[in-house]
Short mmCIF file of C-alpha atoms and ligand atoms in Angstrom, two decimals:
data_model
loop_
_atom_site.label_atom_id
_atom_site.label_comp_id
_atom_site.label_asym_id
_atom_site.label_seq_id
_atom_site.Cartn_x
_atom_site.Cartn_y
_atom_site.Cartn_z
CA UNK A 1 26.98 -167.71 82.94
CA UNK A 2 27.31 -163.97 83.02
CA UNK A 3 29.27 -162.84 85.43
CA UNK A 4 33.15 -164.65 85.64
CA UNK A 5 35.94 -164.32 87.64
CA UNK A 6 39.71 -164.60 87.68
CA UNK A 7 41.90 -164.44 90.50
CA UNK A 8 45.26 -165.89 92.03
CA UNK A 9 45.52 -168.72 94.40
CA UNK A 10 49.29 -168.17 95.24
CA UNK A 11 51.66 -165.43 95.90
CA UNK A 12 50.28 -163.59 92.89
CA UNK A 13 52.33 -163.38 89.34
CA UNK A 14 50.64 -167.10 88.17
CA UNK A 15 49.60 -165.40 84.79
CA UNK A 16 46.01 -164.34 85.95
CA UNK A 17 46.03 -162.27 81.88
CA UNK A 18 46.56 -165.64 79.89
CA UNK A 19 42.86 -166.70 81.68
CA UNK A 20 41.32 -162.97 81.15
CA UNK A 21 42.52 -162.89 77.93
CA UNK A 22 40.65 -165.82 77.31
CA UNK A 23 37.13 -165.23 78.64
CA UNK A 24 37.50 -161.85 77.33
CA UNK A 25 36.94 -163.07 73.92
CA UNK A 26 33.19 -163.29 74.71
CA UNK A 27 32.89 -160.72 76.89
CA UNK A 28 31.32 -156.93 76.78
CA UNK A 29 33.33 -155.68 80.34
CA UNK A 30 36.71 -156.67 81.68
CA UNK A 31 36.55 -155.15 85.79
CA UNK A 32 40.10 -155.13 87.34
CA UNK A 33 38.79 -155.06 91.14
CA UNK A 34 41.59 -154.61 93.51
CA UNK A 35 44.97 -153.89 94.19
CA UNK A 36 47.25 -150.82 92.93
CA UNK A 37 50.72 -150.85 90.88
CA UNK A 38 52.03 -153.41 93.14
CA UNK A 39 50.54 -155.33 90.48
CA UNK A 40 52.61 -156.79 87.15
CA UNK A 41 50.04 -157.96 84.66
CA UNK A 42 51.87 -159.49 81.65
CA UNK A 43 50.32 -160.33 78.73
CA UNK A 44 51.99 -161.46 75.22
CA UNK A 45 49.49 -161.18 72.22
CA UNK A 46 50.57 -161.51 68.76
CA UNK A 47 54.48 -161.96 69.71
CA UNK A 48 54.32 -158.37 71.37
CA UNK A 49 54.75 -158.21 75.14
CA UNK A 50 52.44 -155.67 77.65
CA UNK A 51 53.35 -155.27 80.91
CA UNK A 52 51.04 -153.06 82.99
CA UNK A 53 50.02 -152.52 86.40
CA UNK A 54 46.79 -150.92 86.25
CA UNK A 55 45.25 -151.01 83.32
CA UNK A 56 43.01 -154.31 82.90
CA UNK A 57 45.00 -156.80 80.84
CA UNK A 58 42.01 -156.66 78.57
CA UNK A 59 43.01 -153.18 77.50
CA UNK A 60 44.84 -154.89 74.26
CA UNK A 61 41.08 -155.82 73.13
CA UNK A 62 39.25 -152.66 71.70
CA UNK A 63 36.06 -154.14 71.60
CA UNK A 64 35.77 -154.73 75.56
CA UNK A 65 35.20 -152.36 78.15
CA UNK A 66 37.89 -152.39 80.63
CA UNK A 67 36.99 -150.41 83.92
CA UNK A 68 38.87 -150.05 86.89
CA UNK A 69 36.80 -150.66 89.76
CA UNK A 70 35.83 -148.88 92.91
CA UNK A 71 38.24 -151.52 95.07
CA UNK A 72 41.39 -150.42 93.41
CA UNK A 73 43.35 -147.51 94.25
CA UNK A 74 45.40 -146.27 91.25
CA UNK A 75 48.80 -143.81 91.52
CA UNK A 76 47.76 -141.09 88.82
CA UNK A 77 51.31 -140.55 87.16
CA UNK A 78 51.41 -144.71 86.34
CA UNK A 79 48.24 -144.90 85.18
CA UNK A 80 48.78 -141.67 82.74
CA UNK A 81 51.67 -143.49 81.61
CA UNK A 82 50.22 -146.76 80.97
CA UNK A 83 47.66 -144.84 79.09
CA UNK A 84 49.94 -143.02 76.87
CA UNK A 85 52.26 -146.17 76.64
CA UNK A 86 49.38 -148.44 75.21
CA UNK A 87 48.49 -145.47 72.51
CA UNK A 88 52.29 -145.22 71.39
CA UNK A 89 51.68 -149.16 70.69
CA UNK A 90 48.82 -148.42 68.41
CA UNK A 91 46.16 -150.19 71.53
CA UNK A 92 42.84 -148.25 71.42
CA UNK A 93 42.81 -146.31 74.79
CA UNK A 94 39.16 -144.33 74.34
CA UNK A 95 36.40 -143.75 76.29
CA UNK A 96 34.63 -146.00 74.75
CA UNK A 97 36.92 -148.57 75.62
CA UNK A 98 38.13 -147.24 79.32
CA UNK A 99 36.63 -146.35 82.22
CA UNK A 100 37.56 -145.63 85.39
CA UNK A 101 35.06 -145.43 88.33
CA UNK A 102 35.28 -141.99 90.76
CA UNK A 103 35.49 -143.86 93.82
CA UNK A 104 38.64 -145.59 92.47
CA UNK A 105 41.27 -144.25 95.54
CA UNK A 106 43.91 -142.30 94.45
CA UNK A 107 47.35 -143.28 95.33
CA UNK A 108 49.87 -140.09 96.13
CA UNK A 109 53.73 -139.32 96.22
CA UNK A 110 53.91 -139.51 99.86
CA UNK A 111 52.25 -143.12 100.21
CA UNK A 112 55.07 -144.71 98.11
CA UNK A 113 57.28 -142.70 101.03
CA UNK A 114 55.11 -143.94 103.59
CA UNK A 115 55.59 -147.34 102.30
CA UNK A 116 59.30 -146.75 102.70
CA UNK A 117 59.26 -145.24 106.52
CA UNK A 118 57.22 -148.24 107.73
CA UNK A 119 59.59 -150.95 105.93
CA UNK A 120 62.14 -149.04 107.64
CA UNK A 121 60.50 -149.19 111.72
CA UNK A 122 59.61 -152.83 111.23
CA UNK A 123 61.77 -155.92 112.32
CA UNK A 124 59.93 -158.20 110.59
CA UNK A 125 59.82 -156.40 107.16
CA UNK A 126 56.89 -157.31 104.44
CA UNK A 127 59.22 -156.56 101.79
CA UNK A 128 56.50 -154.54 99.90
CA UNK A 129 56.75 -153.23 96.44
CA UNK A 130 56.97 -149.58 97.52
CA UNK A 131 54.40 -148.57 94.97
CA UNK A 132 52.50 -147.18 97.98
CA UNK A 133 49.41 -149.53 97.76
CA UNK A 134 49.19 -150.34 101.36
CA UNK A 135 49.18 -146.83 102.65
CA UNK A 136 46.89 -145.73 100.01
CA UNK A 137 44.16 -148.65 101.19
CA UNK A 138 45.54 -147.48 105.47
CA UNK A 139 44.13 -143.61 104.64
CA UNK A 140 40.75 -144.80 102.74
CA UNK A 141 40.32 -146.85 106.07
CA UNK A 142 41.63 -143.66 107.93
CA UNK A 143 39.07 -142.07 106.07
CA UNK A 144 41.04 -138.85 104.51
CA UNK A 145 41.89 -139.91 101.21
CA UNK A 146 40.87 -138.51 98.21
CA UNK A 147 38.73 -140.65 94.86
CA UNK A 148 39.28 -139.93 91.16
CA UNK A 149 35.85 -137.76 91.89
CA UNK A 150 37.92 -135.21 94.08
CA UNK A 151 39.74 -134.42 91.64
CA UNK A 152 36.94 -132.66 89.71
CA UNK A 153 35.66 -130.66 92.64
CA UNK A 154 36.48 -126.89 93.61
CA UNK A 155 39.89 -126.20 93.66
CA UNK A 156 39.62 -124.85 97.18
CA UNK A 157 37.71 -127.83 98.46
CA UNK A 158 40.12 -130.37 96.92
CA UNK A 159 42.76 -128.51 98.57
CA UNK A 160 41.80 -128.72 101.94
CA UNK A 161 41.05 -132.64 101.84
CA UNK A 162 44.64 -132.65 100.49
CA UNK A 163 45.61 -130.86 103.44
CA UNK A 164 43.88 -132.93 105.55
CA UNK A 165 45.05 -136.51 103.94
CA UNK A 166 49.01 -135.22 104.30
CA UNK A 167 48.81 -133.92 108.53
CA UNK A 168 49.60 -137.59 109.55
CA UNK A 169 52.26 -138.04 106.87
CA UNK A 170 54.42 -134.90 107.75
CA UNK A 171 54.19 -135.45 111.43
CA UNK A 172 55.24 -139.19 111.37
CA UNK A 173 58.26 -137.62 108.98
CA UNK A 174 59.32 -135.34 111.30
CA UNK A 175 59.82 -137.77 113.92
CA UNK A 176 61.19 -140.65 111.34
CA UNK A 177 64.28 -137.89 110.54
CA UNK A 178 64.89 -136.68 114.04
CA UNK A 179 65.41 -140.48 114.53
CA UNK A 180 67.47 -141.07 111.43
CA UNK A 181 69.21 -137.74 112.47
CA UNK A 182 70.57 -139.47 115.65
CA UNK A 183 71.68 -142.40 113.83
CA UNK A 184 68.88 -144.85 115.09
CA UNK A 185 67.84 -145.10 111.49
CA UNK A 186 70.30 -145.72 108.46
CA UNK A 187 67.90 -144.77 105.42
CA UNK A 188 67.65 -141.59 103.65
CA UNK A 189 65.52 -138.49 105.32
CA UNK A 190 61.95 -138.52 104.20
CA UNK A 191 60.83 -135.36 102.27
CA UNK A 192 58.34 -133.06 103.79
CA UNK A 193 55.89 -133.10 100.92
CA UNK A 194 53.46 -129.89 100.84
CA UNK A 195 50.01 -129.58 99.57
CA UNK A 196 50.86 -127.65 96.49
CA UNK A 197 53.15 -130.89 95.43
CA UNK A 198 49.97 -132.61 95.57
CA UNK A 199 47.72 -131.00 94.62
CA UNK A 200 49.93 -130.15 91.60
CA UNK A 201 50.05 -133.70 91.23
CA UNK A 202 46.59 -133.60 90.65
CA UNK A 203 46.54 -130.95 88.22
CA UNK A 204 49.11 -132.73 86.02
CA UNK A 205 47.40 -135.65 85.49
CA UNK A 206 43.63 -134.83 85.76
CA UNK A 207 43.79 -134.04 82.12
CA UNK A 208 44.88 -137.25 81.09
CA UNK A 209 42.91 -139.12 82.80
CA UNK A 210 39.36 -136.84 82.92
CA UNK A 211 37.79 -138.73 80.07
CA UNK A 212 37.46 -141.96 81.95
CA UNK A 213 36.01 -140.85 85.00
CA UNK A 214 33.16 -142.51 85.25
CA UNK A 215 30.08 -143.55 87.53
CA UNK A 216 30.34 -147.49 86.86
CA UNK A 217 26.71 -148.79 88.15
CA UNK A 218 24.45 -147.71 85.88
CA UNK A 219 27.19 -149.64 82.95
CA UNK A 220 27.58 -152.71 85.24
CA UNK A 221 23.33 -152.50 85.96
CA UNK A 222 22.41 -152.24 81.99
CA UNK A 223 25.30 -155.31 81.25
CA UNK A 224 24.04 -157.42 83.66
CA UNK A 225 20.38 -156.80 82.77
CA UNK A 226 20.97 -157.34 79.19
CA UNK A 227 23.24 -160.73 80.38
CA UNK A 228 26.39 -159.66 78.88
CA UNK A 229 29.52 -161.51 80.27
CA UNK A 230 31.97 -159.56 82.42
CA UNK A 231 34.96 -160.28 83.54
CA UNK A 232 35.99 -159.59 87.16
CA UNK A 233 39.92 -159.53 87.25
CA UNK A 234 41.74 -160.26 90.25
CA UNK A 235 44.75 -158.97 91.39
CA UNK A 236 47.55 -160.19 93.65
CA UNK A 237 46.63 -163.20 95.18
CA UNK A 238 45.13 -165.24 97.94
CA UNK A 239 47.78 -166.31 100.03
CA UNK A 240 48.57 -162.38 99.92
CA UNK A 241 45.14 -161.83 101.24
CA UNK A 242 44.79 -159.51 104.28
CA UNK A 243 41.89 -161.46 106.11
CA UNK A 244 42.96 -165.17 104.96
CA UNK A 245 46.40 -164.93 103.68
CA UNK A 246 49.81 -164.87 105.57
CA UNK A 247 48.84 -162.16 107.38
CA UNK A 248 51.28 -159.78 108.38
CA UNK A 249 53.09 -160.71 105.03
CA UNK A 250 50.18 -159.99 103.22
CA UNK A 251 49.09 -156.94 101.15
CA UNK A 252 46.23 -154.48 102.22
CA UNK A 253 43.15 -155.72 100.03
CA UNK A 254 41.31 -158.84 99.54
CA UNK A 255 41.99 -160.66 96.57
CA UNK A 256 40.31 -163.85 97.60
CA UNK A 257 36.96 -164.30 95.32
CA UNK A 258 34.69 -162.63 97.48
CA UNK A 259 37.06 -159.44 98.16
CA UNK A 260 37.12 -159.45 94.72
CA UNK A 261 33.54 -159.56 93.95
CA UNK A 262 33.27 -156.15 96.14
CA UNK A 263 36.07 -154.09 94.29
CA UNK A 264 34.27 -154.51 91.17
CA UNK A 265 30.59 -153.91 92.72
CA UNK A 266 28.97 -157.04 91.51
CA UNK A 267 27.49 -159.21 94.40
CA UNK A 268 28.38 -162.80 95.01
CA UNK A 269 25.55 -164.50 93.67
CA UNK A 270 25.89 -163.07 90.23
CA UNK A 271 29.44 -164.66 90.02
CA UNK A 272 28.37 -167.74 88.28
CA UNK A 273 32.50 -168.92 87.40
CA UNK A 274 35.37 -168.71 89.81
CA UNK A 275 38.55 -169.43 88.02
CA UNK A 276 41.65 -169.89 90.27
CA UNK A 277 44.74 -169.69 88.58
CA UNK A 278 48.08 -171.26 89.76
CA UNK A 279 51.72 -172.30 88.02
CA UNK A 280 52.95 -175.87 88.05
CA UNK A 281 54.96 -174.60 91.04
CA UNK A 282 54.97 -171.77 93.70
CA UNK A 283 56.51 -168.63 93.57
CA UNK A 284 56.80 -165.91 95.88
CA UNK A 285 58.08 -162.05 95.84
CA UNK A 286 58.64 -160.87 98.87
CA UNK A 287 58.67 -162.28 102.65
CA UNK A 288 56.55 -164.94 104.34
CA UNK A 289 55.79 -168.17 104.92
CA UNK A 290 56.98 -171.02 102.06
CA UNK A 291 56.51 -174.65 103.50
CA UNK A 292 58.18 -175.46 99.58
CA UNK A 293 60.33 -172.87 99.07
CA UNK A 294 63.70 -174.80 97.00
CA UNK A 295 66.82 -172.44 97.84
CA UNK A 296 68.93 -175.12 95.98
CA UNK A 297 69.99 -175.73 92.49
CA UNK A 298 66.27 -176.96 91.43
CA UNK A 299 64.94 -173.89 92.84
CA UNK A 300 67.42 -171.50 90.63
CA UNK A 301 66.55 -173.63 87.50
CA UNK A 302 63.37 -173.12 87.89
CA UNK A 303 63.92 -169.40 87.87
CA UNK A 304 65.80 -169.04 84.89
CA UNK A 305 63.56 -171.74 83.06
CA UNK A 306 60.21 -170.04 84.28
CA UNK A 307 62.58 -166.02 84.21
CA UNK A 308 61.06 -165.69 87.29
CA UNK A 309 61.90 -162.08 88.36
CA UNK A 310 59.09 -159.38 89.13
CA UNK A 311 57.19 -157.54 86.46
CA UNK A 312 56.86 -154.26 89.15
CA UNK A 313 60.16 -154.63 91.15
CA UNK A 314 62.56 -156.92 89.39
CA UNK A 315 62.98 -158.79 92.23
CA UNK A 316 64.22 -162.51 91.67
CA UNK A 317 61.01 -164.30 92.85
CA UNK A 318 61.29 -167.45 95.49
CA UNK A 319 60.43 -170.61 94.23
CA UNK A 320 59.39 -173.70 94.92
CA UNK A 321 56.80 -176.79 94.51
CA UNK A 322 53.74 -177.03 93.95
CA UNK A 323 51.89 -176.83 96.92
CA UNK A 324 48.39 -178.58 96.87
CA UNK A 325 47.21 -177.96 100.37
CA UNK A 326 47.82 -174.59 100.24
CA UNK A 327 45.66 -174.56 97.07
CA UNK A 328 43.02 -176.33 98.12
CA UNK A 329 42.59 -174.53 101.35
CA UNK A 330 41.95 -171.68 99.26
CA UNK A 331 39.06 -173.77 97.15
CA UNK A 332 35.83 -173.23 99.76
CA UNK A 333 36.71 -169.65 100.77
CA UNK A 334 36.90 -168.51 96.66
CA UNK A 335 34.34 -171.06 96.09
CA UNK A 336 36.21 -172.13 92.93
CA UNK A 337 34.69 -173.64 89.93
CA UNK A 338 37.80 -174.07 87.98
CA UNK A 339 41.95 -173.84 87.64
CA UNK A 340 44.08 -172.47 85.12
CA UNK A 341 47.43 -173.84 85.12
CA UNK A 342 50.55 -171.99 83.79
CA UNK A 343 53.95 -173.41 83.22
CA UNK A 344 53.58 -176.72 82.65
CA UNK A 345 56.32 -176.54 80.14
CA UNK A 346 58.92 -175.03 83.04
CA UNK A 347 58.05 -177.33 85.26
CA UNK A 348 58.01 -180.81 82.85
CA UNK A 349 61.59 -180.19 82.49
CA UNK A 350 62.61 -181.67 85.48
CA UNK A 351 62.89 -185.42 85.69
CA UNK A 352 61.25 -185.84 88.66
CA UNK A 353 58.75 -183.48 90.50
CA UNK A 354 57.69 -183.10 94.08
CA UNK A 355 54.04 -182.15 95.14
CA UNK A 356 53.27 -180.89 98.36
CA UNK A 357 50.17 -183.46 99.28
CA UNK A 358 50.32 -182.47 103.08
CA UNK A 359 52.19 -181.27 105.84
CA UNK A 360 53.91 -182.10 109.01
CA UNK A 361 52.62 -180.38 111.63
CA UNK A 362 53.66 -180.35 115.74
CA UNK A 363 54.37 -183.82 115.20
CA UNK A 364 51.21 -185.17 113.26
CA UNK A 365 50.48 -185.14 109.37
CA UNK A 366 47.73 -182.46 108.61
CA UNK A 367 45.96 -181.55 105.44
CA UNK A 368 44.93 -178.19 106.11
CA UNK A 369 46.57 -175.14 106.42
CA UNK A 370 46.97 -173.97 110.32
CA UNK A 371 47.60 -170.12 111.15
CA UNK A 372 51.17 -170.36 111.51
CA UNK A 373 51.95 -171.95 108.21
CA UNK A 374 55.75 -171.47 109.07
CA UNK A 375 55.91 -174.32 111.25
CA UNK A 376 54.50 -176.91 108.03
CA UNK A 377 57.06 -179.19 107.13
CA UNK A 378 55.65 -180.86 103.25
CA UNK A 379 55.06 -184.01 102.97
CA UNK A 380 56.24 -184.96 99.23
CA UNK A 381 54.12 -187.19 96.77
CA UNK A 382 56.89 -187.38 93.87
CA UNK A 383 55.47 -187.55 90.09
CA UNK A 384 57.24 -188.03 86.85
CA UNK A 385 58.38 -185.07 84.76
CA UNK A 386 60.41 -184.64 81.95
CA UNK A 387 58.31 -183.68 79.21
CA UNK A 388 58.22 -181.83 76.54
CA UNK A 389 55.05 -179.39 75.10
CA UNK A 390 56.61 -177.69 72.75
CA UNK A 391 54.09 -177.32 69.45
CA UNK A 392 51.79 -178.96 71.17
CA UNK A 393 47.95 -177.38 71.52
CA UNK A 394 45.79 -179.91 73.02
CA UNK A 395 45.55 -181.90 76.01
CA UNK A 396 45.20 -185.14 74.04
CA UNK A 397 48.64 -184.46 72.50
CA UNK A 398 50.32 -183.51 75.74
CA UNK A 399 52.82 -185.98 77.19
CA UNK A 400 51.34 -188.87 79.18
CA UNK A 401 53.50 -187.40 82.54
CA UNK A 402 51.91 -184.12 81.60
CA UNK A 403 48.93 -185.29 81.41
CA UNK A 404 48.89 -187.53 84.97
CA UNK A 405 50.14 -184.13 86.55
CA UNK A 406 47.29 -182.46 85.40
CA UNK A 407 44.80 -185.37 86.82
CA UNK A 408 46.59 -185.29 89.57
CA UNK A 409 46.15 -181.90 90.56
CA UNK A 410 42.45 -182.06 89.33
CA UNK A 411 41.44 -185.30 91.72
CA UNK A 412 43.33 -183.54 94.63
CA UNK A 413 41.46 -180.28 94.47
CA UNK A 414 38.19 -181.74 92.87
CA UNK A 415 37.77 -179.19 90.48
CA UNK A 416 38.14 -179.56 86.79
CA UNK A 417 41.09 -177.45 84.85
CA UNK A 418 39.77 -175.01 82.23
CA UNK A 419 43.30 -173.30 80.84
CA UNK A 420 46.89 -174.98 80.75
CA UNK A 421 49.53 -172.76 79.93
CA UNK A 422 52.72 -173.87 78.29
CA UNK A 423 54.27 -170.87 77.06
CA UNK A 424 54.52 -167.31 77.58
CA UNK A 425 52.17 -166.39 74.47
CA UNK A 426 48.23 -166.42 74.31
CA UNK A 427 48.17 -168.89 71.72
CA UNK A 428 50.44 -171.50 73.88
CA UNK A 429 47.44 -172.28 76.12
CA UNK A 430 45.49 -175.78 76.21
CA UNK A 431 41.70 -175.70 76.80
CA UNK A 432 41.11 -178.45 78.27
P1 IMP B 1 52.52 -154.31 98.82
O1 IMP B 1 51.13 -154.72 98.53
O2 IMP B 1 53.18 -153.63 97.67
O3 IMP B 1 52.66 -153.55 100.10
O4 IMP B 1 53.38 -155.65 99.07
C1 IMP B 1 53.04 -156.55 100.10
C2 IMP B 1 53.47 -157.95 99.73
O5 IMP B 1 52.67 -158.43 98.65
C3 IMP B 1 54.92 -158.06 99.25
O6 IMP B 1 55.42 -159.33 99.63
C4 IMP B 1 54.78 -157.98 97.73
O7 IMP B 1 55.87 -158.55 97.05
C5 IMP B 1 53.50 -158.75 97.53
N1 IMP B 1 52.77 -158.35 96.33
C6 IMP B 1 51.96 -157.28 96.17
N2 IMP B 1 51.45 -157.26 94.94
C7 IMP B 1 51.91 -158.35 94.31
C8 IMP B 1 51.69 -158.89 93.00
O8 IMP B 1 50.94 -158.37 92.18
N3 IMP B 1 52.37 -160.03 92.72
C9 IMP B 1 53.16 -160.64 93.63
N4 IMP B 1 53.37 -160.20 94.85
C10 IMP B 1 52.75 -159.04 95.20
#
């Protein structure tokens, strides 16, 4: 059982870190595969909260190799920051214990702008997190922009790929502010942004960051020869997936298992665990689909019970039930082997709780999710809540209610639970 992985099955934001943190006790690597700093990884370890967006939640273990893979795409000044934060808080941040691969994209100022100009020309807005993820993964497909590696190349050369990356962001600019400028547009002008701003940019973090360049393979080849564990950590989520998710209201990689499995560089069949991780309920930042979205009273309870406001933006989060088909749809495609369950304690403290066993569908009752997800209705199945976990660390002491919720999910998807989380803090997690 070498190789593990950990991803979402929601909207993202279930608590993927309480399950790293977990199977990173045994492990030798921790591999954060896709995804940018539109990702809010929260972890809480010895009473002290860490909230990052790129670093691999594993960071906050010294003796693991954390490596960001060749599927993310990281935005230089937040990952220099994370860096420096983590070392203010006494967490080892070395070499030894970091790595970055070169082919890791590197996210710029004018993709977070970019972000910004195509919220602004589309009617049916994505609501992204602006961190400039999705036009960092557009130019890699474009093919212009740059890897960690450039950044170690001859000033000349990395200059002219700069060049070359920026041409379609300055020309699109000039057209978004003529537009703005006749009042067709309400937002702020977009800033011409010149290659010396980025290639400054560069310059300013390179040094912080030059240490952990790395090539990953030959580490990942002599790990999985010597049949160490690692840890492939998923970001986002699948319902956010841009081949299976809600596409367009998705984001621009592939956190479904297999996607995944190619950001870190490890293929499929050494993936011997696939843990999917979900909360008692569904939350959702951002637009989309959201057959059990609650914009009631039970809905803002949940909220403040769960403080369900996004890590990276802030954003209040939308929330609603637990929705089973949509998890189980995702259950073949990941080719799950287990679930991790977080906030059982929010949700056991309503009386009763709805669960999304199926959906109404153009008139007939389906169990499967169709393409356009926005015309589901749920059907309900209604369980018992009302419980309380507090103190509590096994699954044998848990609440009967608690427990039946747990079976219930576990007969519905057919896979067994690993983790239950009822608490914020490592140490309020069940193995089951
Ligand atoms: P983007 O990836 O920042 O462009 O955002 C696209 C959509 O995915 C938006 O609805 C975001 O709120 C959502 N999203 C992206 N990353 C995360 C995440 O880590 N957690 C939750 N939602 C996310």
């Amino acid at each position: 059982m070498a190789v593990k992985m950990i991803i979402g099955l929601q909207y993202g934001d279930e608590g993927k870190g309480r399950a790293v943190h977990y199977e990173a006790k045994n492990a030798s690597i921790v591999i954060r595969a896709t995804g940018g700093s539109n990702a809010g990884h929260t972890v809480v370890a010895n009473g002290k909260k860490y909230a990052m967006h790129l670093l691999p939640s594993a960071i906050i273990r010294p003796e693991v190799l954390s490596i960001i893979g060749p599927g993310v795409v990281a935005d230089l000044e937040i990952l220099a920051q994370e860096i420096q934060q983590m070392r203010e808080a006494n967490i080892k941040v070395e070499r030894q214990n970091f790595i970055v691969s070169e082919r890791t994209h590197i996210t710029f100022p004018h993709h977070k702008q970019l972000d910004r100009l195509y919220e602004m020309l589309k009617a049916n807005k994505v609501g992204t997190t602006g961190r400039g993820v999705g036009t960092t993964y557009e130019e890699k497909a474009r093919r212009t922009n740059l890897r960690m590696h450039d950044l170690f190349i001859e000033p000349s050369e990395l200059k002219s790929k700069i060049q070359e990356n920026l041409k379609v962001y300055n020309v699109l600019v000039a057209e978004a502010n003529k537009q703005i400028e006749q009042g067709i547009y309400t937002e702020e002008k977009f800033p011409i942004i010149t290659l010396e701003e980025e290639y400054e940019y560069c310059m300013k973090y390179k040094e912080s960051i030059k240490e952990f360049v790395a090539d990953i393979y030959p580490i990942l080849d002599k790990a999985i020869q010597k049949d160490e564990v690692i840890i492939i950590e998923g970001a986002q989520s699948f319902w956010l997936d841009n081949d299976h998710g809600d596409y367009p209201m998705t984001t621009s990689s592939n956190p479904n298992a297999s996607g995944t499995a190619s950001g870190a560089g490890i293929g499929p069949t050494l993936v011997k665990e696939v843990i999917g991780v979900i909360k008692a309920y569904t939350s959702r930042v951002g637009n989309g689909p959201f057959v059990t979205e609650q914009e009631n009273e039970i809905g803002d309870c949940i909220r403040n019970w769960g403080h369900e406001y996004g890590t990276t933006t802030g954003r209040p989060r939308r929330i609603g039930f637990l929705d089973l088909v949509m998890i189980k749809h995702t259950k073949n495609i990941s080719g799950l082997t287990s679930l991790c369950i977080n906030h059982l304690d929010t949700i056991g403290k309503l009386d009763k709780i709805n669960v999304c066993i199926g959906y109404k569908y153009k008139g007939k009752e389906i169990k499967h999710v169709p393409i356009d997800k926005q015309n589901c209705q749920p059907i309900y199945q209604q369980l018992k809540g009302g419980w309380n976990t507090e103190g509590i660390t096994s699954f044998e002491e848990l609440p009967k209610e608690a427990q039946e919720y747990i079976y219930f999910i576990e007969k519905y998807i057919g896979i067994p639970v690993k983790y239950i989380g009822v608490g914020a803090d490592e140490k309020q997690t069940i193995i089951k």
